[in-house]
Amino acid sequence: MPPSRPDRPLTIGKVLDALREEFPEISISKIRFLEAEGLVEPARTPAGYRTYAASDVERLRYVLRAQRDRFWPLKVIRESLDAIDRGLEPAVDSDARPRPPRPASDPDVPDEAELRSERVVRLTRDELAEATGLEPDVIASLEGFGVLNSDADGHFSATELQAAHAAAGLAAYGIEARHLRPFRTAADREVGLVEQAMSTRRAGGRAADQAQVARLCLQLHAALVKGGLARP
């Protein structure tokens, strides 16, 4: 399959053709008026000719539907377009304004089922080193800084294996075991919050509630890290 090419810019005549089936009364003067009102901003060629992208056509379609179906004045349409430009979602209700998007499921955050159950794995130190590529002294250092914890028999669980894999990946960027101590501190604090929230819960639904609170804590943590990285 050949690589997809970006949408070619459209002339105003092509825009009219795209809109006339739904809006038979559309005209060049109407589009120019909406442009003058700041509702659509076509690009310009070096010679000064207007060119429109597919997104401009959809924007015009939104404006025309809002006028025809919702009887919105231009001020309300302009505010709604600004909201959409800022990431809000167009409402499906006929008279509703754009709404903030519902949070999507974050692939970086395990769901409640994953948090409630864990595959039973008990790895020896040598098996953990083989699985992750970590040297024994690095594993010992990770234990010393509280990043890894073995059980009473010296075995490592599935979650310890995940942590070790992450530590091995970070090591490639020069992040050593001593740098990872804050992760243990933060995790312990979050565990404390979960336990605090569970202290008033009845035993019957405690496991499900605990997983839900833990997931929300992880969701908040992931959002804060992503937000921090996105700031200029």
GROMACS .gro file of C-alpha atoms in nm, residues 35 51 73 81 83 97 120 123 131 138 143 152 172 211-212 214 226:
model
   17
   35GLU     CA    1  -1.410   3.424   0.749
   51THR     CA    2  -0.690   2.755   0.029
   73PRO     CA    3  -2.584   3.358   1.722
   81LEU     CA    4  -1.540   2.682   1.836
   83ALA     CA    5  -1.388   2.554   2.331
   97ARG     CA    6  -2.227   2.351   2.425
  120VAL     CA    7   0.223  -1.610   4.143
  123LEU     CA    8   1.215  -1.595   4.137
  131ALA     CA    9   1.543  -1.213   3.331
  138VAL     CA   10   2.291  -0.381   4.115
  143GLU     CA   11   1.729  -0.383   4.761
  152ALA     CA   12   1.141  -1.438   5.370
  172ALA     CA   13   2.049   0.274   3.030
  211ALA     CA   14  -0.807  -0.180   4.402
  212GLN     CA   15  -1.022   0.115   4.291
  214ALA     CA   16  -0.509   0.225   4.426
  226LYS     CA   17   0.275   1.357   3.224
   0.00000   0.00000   0.00000
